[in-house]
PDB file of C-alpha atoms in Angstrom:
ATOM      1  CA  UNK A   1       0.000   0.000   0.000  1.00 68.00           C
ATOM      2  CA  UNK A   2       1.314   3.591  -0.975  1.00 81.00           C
ATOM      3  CA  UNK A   3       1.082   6.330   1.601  1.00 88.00           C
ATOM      4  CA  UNK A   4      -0.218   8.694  -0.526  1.00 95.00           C
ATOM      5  CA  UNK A   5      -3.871   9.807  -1.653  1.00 97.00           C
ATOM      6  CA  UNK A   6      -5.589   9.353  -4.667  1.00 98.00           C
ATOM      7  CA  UNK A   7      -8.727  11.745  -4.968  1.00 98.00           C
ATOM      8  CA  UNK A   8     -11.871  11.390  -7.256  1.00 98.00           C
ATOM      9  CA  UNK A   9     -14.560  14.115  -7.178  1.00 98.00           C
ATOM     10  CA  UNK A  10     -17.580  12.305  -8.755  1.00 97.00           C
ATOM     11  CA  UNK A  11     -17.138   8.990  -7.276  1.00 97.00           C
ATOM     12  CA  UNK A  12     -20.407   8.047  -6.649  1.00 96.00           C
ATOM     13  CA  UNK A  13     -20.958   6.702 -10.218  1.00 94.00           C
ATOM     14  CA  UNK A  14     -19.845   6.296 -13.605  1.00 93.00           C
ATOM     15  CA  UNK A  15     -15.558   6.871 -14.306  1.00 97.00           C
ATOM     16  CA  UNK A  16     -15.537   7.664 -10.772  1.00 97.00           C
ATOM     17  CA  UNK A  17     -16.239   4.631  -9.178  1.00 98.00           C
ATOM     18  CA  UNK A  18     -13.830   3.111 -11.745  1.00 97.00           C
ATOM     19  CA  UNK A  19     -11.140   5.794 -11.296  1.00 98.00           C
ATOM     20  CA  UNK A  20     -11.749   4.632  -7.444  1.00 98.00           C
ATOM     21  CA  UNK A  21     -11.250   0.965  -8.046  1.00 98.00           C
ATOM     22  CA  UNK A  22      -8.462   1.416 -10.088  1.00 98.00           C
ATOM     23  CA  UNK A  23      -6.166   3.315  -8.143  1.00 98.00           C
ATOM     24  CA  UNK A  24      -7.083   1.564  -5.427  1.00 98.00           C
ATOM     25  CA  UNK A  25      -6.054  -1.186  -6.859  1.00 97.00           C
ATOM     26  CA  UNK A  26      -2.333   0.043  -7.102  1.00 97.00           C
ATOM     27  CA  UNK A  27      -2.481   0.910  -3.981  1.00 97.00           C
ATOM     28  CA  UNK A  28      -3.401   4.426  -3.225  1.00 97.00           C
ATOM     29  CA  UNK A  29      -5.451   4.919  -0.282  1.00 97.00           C
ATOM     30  CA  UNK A  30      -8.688   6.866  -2.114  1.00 98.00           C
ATOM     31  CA  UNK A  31     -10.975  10.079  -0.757  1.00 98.00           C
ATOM     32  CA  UNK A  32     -14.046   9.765  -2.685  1.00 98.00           C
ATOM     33  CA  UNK A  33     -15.906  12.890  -2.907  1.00 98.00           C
ATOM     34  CA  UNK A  34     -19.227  13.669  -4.227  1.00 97.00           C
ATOM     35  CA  UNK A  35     -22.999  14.762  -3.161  1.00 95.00           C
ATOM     36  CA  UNK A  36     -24.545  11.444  -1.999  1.00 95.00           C
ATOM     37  CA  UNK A  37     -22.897  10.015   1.069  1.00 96.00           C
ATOM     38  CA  UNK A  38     -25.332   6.613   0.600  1.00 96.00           C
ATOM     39  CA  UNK A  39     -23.695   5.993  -2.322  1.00 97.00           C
ATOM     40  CA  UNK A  40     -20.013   6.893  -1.408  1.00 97.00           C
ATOM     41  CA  UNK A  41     -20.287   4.053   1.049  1.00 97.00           C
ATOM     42  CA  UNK A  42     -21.153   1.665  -1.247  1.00 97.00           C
ATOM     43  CA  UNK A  43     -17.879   2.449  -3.141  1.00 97.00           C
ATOM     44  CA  UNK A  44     -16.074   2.529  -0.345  1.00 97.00           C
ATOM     45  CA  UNK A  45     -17.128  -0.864   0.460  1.00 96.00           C
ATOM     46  CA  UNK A  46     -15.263  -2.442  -3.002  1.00 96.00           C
ATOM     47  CA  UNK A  47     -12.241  -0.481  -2.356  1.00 97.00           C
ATOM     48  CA  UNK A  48      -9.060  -2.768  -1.531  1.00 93.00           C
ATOM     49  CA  UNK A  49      -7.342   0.167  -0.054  1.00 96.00           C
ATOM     50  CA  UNK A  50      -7.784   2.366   2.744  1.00 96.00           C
ATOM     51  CA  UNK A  51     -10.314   5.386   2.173  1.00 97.00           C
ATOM     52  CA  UNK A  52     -12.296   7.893   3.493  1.00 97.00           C
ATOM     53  CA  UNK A  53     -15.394  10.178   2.143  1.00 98.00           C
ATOM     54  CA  UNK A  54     -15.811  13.793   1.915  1.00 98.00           C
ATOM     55  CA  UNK A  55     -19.749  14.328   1.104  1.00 98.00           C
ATOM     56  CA  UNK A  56     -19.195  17.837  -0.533  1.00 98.00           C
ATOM     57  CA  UNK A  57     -21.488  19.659  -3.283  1.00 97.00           C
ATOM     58  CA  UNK A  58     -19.726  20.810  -6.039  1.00 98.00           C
ATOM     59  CA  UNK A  59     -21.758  23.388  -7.044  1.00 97.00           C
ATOM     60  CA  UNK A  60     -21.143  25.105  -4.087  1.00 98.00           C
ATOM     61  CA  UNK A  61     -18.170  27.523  -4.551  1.00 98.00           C
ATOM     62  CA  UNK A  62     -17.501  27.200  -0.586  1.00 98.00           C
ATOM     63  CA  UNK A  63     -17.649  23.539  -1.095  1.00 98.00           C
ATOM     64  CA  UNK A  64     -14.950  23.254  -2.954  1.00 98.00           C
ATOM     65  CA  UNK A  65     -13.095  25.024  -1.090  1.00 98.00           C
ATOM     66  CA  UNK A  66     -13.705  23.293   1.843  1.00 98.00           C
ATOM     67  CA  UNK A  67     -12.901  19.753   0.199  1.00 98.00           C
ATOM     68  CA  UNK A  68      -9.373  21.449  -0.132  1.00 98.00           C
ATOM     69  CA  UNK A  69      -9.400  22.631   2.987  1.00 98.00           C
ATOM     70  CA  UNK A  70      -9.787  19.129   4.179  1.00 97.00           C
ATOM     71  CA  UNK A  71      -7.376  17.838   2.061  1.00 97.00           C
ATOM     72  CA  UNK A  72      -4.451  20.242   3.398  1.00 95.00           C
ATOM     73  CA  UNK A  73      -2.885  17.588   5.997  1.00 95.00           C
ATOM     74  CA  UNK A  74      -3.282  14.494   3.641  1.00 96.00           C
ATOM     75  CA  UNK A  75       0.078  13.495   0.862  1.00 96.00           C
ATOM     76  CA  UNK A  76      -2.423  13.613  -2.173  1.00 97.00           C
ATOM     77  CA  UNK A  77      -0.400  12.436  -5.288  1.00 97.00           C
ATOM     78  CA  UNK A  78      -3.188  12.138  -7.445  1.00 98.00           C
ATOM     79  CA  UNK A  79      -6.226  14.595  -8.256  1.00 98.00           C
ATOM     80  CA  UNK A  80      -9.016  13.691 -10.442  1.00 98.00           C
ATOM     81  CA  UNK A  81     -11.483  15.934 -11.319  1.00 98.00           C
ATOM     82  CA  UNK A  82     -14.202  14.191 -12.721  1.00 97.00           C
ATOM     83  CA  UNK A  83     -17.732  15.716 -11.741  1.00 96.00           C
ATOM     84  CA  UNK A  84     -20.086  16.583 -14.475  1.00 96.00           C
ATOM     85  CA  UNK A  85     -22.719  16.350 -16.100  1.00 94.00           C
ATOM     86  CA  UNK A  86     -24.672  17.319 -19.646  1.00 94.00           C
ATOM     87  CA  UNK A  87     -27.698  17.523 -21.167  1.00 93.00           C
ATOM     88  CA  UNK A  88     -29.462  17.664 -24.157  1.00 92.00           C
ATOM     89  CA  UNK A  89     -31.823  19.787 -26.512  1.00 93.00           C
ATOM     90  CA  UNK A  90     -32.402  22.711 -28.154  1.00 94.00           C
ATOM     91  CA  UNK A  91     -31.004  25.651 -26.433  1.00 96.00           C
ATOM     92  CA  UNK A  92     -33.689  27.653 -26.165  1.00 96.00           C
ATOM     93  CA  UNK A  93     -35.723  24.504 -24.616  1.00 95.00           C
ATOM     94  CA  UNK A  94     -33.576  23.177 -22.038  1.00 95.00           C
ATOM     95  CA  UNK A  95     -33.821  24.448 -18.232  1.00 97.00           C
ATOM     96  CA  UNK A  96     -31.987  26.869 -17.298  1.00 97.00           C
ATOM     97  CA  UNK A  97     -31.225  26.393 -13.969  1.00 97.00           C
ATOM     98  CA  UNK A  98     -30.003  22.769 -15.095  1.00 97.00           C
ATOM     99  CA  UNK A  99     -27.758  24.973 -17.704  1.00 97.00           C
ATOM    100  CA  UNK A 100     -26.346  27.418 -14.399  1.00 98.00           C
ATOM    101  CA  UNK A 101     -25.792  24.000 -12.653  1.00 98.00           C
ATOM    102  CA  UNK A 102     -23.987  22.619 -15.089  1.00 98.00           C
ATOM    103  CA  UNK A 103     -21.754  25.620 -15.758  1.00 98.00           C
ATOM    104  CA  UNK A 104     -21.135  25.374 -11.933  1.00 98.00           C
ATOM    105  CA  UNK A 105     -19.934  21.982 -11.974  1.00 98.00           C
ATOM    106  CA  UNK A 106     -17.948  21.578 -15.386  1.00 98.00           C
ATOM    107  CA  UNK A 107     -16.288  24.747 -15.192  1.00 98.00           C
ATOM    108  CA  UNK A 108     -16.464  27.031 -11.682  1.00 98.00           C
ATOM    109  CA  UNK A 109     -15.618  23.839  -9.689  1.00 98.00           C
ATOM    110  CA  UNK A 110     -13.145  22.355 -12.076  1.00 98.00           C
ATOM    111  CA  UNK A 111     -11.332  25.640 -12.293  1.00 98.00           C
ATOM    112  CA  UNK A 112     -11.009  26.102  -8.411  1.00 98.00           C
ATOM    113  CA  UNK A 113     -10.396  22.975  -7.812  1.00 98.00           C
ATOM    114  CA  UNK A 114      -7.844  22.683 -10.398  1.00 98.00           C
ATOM    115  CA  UNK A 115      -6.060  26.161  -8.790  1.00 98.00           C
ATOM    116  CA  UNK A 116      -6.015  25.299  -5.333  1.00 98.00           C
ATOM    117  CA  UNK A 117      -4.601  21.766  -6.192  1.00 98.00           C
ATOM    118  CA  UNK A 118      -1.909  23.084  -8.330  1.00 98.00           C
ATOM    119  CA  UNK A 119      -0.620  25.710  -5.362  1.00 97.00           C
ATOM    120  CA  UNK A 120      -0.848  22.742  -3.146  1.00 96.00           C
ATOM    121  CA  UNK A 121       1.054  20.242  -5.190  1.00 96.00           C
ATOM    122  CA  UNK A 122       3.523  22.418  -7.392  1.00 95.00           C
ATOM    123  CA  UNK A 123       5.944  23.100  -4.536  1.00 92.00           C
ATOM    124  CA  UNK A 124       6.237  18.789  -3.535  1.00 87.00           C
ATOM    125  CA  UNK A 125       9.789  17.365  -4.943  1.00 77.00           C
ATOM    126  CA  UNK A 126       7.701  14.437  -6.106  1.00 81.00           C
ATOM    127  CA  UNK A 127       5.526  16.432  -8.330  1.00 86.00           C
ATOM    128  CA  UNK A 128       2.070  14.270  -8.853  1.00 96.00           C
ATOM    129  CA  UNK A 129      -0.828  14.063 -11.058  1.00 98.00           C
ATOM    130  CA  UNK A 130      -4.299  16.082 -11.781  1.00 98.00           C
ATOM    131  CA  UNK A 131      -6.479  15.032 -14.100  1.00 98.00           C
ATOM    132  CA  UNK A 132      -9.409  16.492 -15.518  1.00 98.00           C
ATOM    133  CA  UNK A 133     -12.004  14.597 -16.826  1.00 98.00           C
ATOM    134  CA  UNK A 134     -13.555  16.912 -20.485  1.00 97.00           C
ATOM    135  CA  UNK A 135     -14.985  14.937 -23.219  1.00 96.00           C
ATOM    136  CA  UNK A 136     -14.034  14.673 -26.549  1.00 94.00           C
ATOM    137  CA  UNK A 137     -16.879  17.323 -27.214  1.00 93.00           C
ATOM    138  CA  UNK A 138     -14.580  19.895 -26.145  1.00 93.00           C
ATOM    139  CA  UNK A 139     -12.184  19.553 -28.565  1.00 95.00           C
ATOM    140  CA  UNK A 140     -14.716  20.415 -31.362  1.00 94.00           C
ATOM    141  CA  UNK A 141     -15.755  23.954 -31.892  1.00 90.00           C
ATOM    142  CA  UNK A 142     -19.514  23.620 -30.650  1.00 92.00           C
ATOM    143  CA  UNK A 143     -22.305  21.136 -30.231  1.00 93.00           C
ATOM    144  CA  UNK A 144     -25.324  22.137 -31.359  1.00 95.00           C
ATOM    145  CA  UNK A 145     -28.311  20.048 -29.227  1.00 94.00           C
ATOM    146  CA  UNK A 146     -26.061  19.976 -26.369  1.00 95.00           C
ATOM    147  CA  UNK A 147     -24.818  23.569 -26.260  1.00 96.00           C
ATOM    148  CA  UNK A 148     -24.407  24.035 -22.784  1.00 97.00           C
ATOM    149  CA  UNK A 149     -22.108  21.057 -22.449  1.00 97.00           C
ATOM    150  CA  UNK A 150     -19.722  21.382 -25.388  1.00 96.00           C
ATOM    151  CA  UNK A 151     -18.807  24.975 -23.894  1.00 97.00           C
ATOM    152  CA  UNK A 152     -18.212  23.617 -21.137  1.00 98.00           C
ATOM    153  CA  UNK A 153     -15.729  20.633 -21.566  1.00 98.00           C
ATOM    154  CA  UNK A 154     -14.074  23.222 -24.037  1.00 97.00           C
ATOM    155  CA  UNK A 155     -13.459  25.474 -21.182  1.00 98.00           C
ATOM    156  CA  UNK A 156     -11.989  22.062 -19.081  1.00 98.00           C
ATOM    157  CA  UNK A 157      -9.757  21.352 -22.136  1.00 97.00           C
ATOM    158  CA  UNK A 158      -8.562  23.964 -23.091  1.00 98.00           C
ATOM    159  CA  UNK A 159      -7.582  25.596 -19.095  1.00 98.00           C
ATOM    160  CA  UNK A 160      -5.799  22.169 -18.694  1.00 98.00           C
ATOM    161  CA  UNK A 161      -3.344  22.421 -21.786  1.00 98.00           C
ATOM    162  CA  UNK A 162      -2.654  26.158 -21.031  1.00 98.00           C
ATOM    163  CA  UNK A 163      -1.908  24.990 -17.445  1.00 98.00           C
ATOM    164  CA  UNK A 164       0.315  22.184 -18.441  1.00 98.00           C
ATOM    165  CA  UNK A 165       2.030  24.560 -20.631  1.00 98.00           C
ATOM    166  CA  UNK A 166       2.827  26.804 -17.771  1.00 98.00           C
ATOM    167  CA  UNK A 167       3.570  24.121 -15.569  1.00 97.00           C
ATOM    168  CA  UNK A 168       6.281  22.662 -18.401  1.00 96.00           C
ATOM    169  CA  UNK A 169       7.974  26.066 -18.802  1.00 97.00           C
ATOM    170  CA  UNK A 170       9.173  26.445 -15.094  1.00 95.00           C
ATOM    171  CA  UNK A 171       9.929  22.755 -15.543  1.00 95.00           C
ATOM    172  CA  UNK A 172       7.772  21.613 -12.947  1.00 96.00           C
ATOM    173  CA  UNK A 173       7.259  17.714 -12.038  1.00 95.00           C
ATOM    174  CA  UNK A 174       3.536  18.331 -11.518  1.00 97.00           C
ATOM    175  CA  UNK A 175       1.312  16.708 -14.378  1.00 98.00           C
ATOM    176  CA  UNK A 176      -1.642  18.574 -15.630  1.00 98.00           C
ATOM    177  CA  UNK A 177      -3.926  16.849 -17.765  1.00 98.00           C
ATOM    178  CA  UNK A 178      -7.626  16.506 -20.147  1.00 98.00           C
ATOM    179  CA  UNK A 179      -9.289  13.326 -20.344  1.00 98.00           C
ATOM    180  CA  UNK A 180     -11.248  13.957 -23.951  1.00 97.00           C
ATOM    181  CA  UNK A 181     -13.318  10.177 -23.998  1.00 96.00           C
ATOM    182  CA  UNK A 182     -15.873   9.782 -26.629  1.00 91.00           C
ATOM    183  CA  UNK A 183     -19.264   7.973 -25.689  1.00 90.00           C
ATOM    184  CA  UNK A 184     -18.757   5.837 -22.545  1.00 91.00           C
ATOM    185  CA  UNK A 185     -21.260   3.513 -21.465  1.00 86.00           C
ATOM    186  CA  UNK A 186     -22.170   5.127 -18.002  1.00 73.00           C
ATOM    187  CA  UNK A 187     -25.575   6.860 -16.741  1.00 64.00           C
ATOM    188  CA  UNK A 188     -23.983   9.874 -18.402  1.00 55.00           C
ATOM    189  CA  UNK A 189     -27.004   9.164 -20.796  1.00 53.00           C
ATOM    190  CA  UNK A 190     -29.946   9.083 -17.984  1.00 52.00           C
ATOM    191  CA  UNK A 191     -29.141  12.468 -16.700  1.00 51.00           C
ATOM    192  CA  UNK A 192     -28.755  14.020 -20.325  1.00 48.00           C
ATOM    193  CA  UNK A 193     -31.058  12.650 -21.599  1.00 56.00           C
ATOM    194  CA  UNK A 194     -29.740  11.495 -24.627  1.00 55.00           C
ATOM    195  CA  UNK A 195     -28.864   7.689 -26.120  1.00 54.00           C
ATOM    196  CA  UNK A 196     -25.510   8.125 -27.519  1.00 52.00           C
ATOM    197  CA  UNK A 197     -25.688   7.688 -31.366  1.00 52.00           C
ATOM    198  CA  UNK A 198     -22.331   6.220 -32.019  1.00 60.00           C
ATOM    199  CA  UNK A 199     -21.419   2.955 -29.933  1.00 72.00           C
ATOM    200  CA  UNK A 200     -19.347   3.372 -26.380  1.00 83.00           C
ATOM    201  CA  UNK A 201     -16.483   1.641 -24.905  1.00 92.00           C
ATOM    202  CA  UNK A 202     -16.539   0.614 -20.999  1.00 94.00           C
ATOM    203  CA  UNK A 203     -15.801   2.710 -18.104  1.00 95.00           C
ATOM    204  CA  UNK A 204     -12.808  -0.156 -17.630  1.00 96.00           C
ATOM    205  CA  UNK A 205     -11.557   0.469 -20.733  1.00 96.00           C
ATOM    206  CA  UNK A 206     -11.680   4.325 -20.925  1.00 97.00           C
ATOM    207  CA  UNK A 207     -10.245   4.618 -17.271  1.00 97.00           C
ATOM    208  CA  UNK A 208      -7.512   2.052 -17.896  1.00 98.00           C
ATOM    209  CA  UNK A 209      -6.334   3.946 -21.059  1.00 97.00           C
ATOM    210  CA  UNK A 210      -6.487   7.320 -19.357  1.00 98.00           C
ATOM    211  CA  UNK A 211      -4.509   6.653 -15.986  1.00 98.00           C
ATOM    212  CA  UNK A 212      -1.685   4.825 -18.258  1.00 97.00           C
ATOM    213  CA  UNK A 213      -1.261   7.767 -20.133  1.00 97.00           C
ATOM    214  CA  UNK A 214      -1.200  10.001 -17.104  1.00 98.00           C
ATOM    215  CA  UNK A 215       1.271   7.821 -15.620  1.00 97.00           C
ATOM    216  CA  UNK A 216       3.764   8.394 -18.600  1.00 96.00           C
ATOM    217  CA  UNK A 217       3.098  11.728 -18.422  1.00 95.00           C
ATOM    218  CA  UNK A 218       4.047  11.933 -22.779  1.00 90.00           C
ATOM    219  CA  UNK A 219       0.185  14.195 -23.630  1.00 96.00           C
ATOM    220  CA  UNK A 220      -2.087  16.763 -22.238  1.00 98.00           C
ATOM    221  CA  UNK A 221      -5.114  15.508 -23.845  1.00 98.00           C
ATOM    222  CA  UNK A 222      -6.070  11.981 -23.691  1.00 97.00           C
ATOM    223  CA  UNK A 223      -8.195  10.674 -26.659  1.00 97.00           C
ATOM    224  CA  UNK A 224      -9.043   7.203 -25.814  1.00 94.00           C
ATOM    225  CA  UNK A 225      -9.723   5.104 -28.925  1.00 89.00           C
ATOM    226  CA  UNK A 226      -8.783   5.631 -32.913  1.00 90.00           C
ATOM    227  CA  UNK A 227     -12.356   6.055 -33.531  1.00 89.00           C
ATOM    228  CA  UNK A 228     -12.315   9.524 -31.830  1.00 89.00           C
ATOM    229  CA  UNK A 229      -8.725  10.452 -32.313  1.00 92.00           C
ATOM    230  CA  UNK A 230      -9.613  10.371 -36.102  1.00 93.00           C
ATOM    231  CA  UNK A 231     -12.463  12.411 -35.399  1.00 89.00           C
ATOM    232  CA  UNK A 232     -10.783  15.053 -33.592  1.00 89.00           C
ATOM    233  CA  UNK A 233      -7.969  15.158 -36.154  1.00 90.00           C
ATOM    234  CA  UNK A 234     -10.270  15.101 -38.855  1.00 88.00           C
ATOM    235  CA  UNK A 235     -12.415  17.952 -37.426  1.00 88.00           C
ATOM    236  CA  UNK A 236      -9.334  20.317 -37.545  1.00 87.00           C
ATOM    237  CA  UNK A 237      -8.844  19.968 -40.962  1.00 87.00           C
ATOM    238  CA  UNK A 238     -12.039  21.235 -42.266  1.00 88.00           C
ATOM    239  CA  UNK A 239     -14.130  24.662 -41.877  1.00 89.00           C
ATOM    240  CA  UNK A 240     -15.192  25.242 -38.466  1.00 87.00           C
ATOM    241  CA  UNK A 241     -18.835  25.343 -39.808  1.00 90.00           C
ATOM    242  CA  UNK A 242     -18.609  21.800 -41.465  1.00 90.00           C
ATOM    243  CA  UNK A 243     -17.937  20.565 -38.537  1.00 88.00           C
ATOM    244  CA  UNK A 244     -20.409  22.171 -36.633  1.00 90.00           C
ATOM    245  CA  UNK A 245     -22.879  21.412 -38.879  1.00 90.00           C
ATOM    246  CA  UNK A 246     -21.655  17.166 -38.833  1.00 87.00           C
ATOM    247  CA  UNK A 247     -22.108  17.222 -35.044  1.00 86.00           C
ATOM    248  CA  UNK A 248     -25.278  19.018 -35.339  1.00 89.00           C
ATOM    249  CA  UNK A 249     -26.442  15.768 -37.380  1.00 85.00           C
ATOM    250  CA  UNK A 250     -25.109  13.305 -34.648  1.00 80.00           C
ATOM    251  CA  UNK A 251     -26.810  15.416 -31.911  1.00 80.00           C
ATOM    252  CA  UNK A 252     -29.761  15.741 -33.935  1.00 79.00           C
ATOM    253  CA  UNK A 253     -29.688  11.629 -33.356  1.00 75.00           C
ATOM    254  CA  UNK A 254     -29.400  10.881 -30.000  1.00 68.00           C
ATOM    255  CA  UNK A 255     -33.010  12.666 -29.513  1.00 63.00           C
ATOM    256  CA  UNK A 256     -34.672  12.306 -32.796  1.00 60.00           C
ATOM    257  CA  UNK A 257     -34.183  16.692 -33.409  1.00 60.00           C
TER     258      UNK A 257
END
């Protein structure tokens, strides 16, 4: 068993129970953070590692604060940042406070958290490892159908290179990264709302591929799978509005627009 802490925001469900699992399995003892403390336990319970649980809403601009706060005395070599959520429809149609939510999660909390966790990390000889979890949808220049939620892993993708960057120039140990997945099969779906129109890979799969790249520290953004790498290559190479307009058609889709 390591004596240092892996952290997952977002590990009640989905890549967060398997980024829990996982690094528990190499032996990192694991905080698990997220809004439902039920659930947390339940994790907790499949963990082969030491753990504990900080119930915290992310939300909350004072929460996340606090989960740092709590985090101060603990030897945290790895960071995930993986609450989120999306949604789906026409902009003018979806909820709006489900829209300010989701800004609050995907982007005010990932952007605090990923500040404080940098100045607590950058000055440790041993460096370590944040990750934040994006989506592939943030790499393309919008998302029409799911608006809201392409800004927002754009936002997640494109602080963490400019981070990494800085990070790199005062040649400092500590690893800032994007996890960029296409589909995975998770309940992502139930609370967008959506059925994902091209097929997924597993949670195993995608979380597997992402913490081995993380580990070797060689890229910023983490595409898991040719499928999307192709994608995302092939989406730079062609007018900005072509591409909107293709994802437009694969949004359209997912909800029968």
């Amino acid at each position: 068993m390591k004596n240092t802490y892996a952290v997952v925001t977002g590990a009640s469900s989905g890549l967060g129970i398997e980024f829990a699992k996982q690094l528990s399995e190499m032996g990192y003892k694991v905080v698990l953070v997220a809004r439902r403390k039920d659930k947390l336990e339940k994790v907790q319970k499949i963990l082969k590692t030491d753990s504990m649980i900080i119930q915290a809403d992310l939300s909350e601009k004072s929460e996340c604060v606090r989960l740092v706060e709590e985090l101060q005395n603990l030897e945290v070599e790895v960071f995930i940042n993986n609450a989120g959520f999306g949604d789906c429809g026409r902009f003018y149609e979806t909820d709006i406070n489900k829209d300010i939510n989701m800004i609050d999660v995907n982007v005010t909390a990932v952007h605090i958290l990923t500040k404080l966790m940098v100045m607590k990390m950058r000055p440790k000889v041993s460096g370590g490892y944040i990750l934040n979890v994006a989506s592939s949808a943030g790499l393309f220049p919008g998302g029409p159908y799911m608006a809201t939620y392409y800004a927002t892993k754009a936002y997640v993708a494109s602080l963490s290179q400019a981070v990494a960057r800085e990070l790199k120039e005062e040649e400092s140990v500590l690893y800032v990264g994007a996890l960029c997945p296409g589909p995975v099969d998770t309940e992502f779906n139930d609370v967008a709302n959506v059925e994902f129109a091209l097929k997924g890979i597993t949670p195993k799969k995608c979380v597997t591929y992402a913490l081995n790249q993380m580990f070797k520290r060689r890229k910023t953004v983490i595409v898991p799978t040719l499928r999307m790498k192709i994608a995302v290559a092939g989406s730079k190479l062609l007018p900005r509005d072509q591409v909107v307009a293709m994802t437009s058609g694969q949004q359209r889709k997912k909800r029968n627009l």
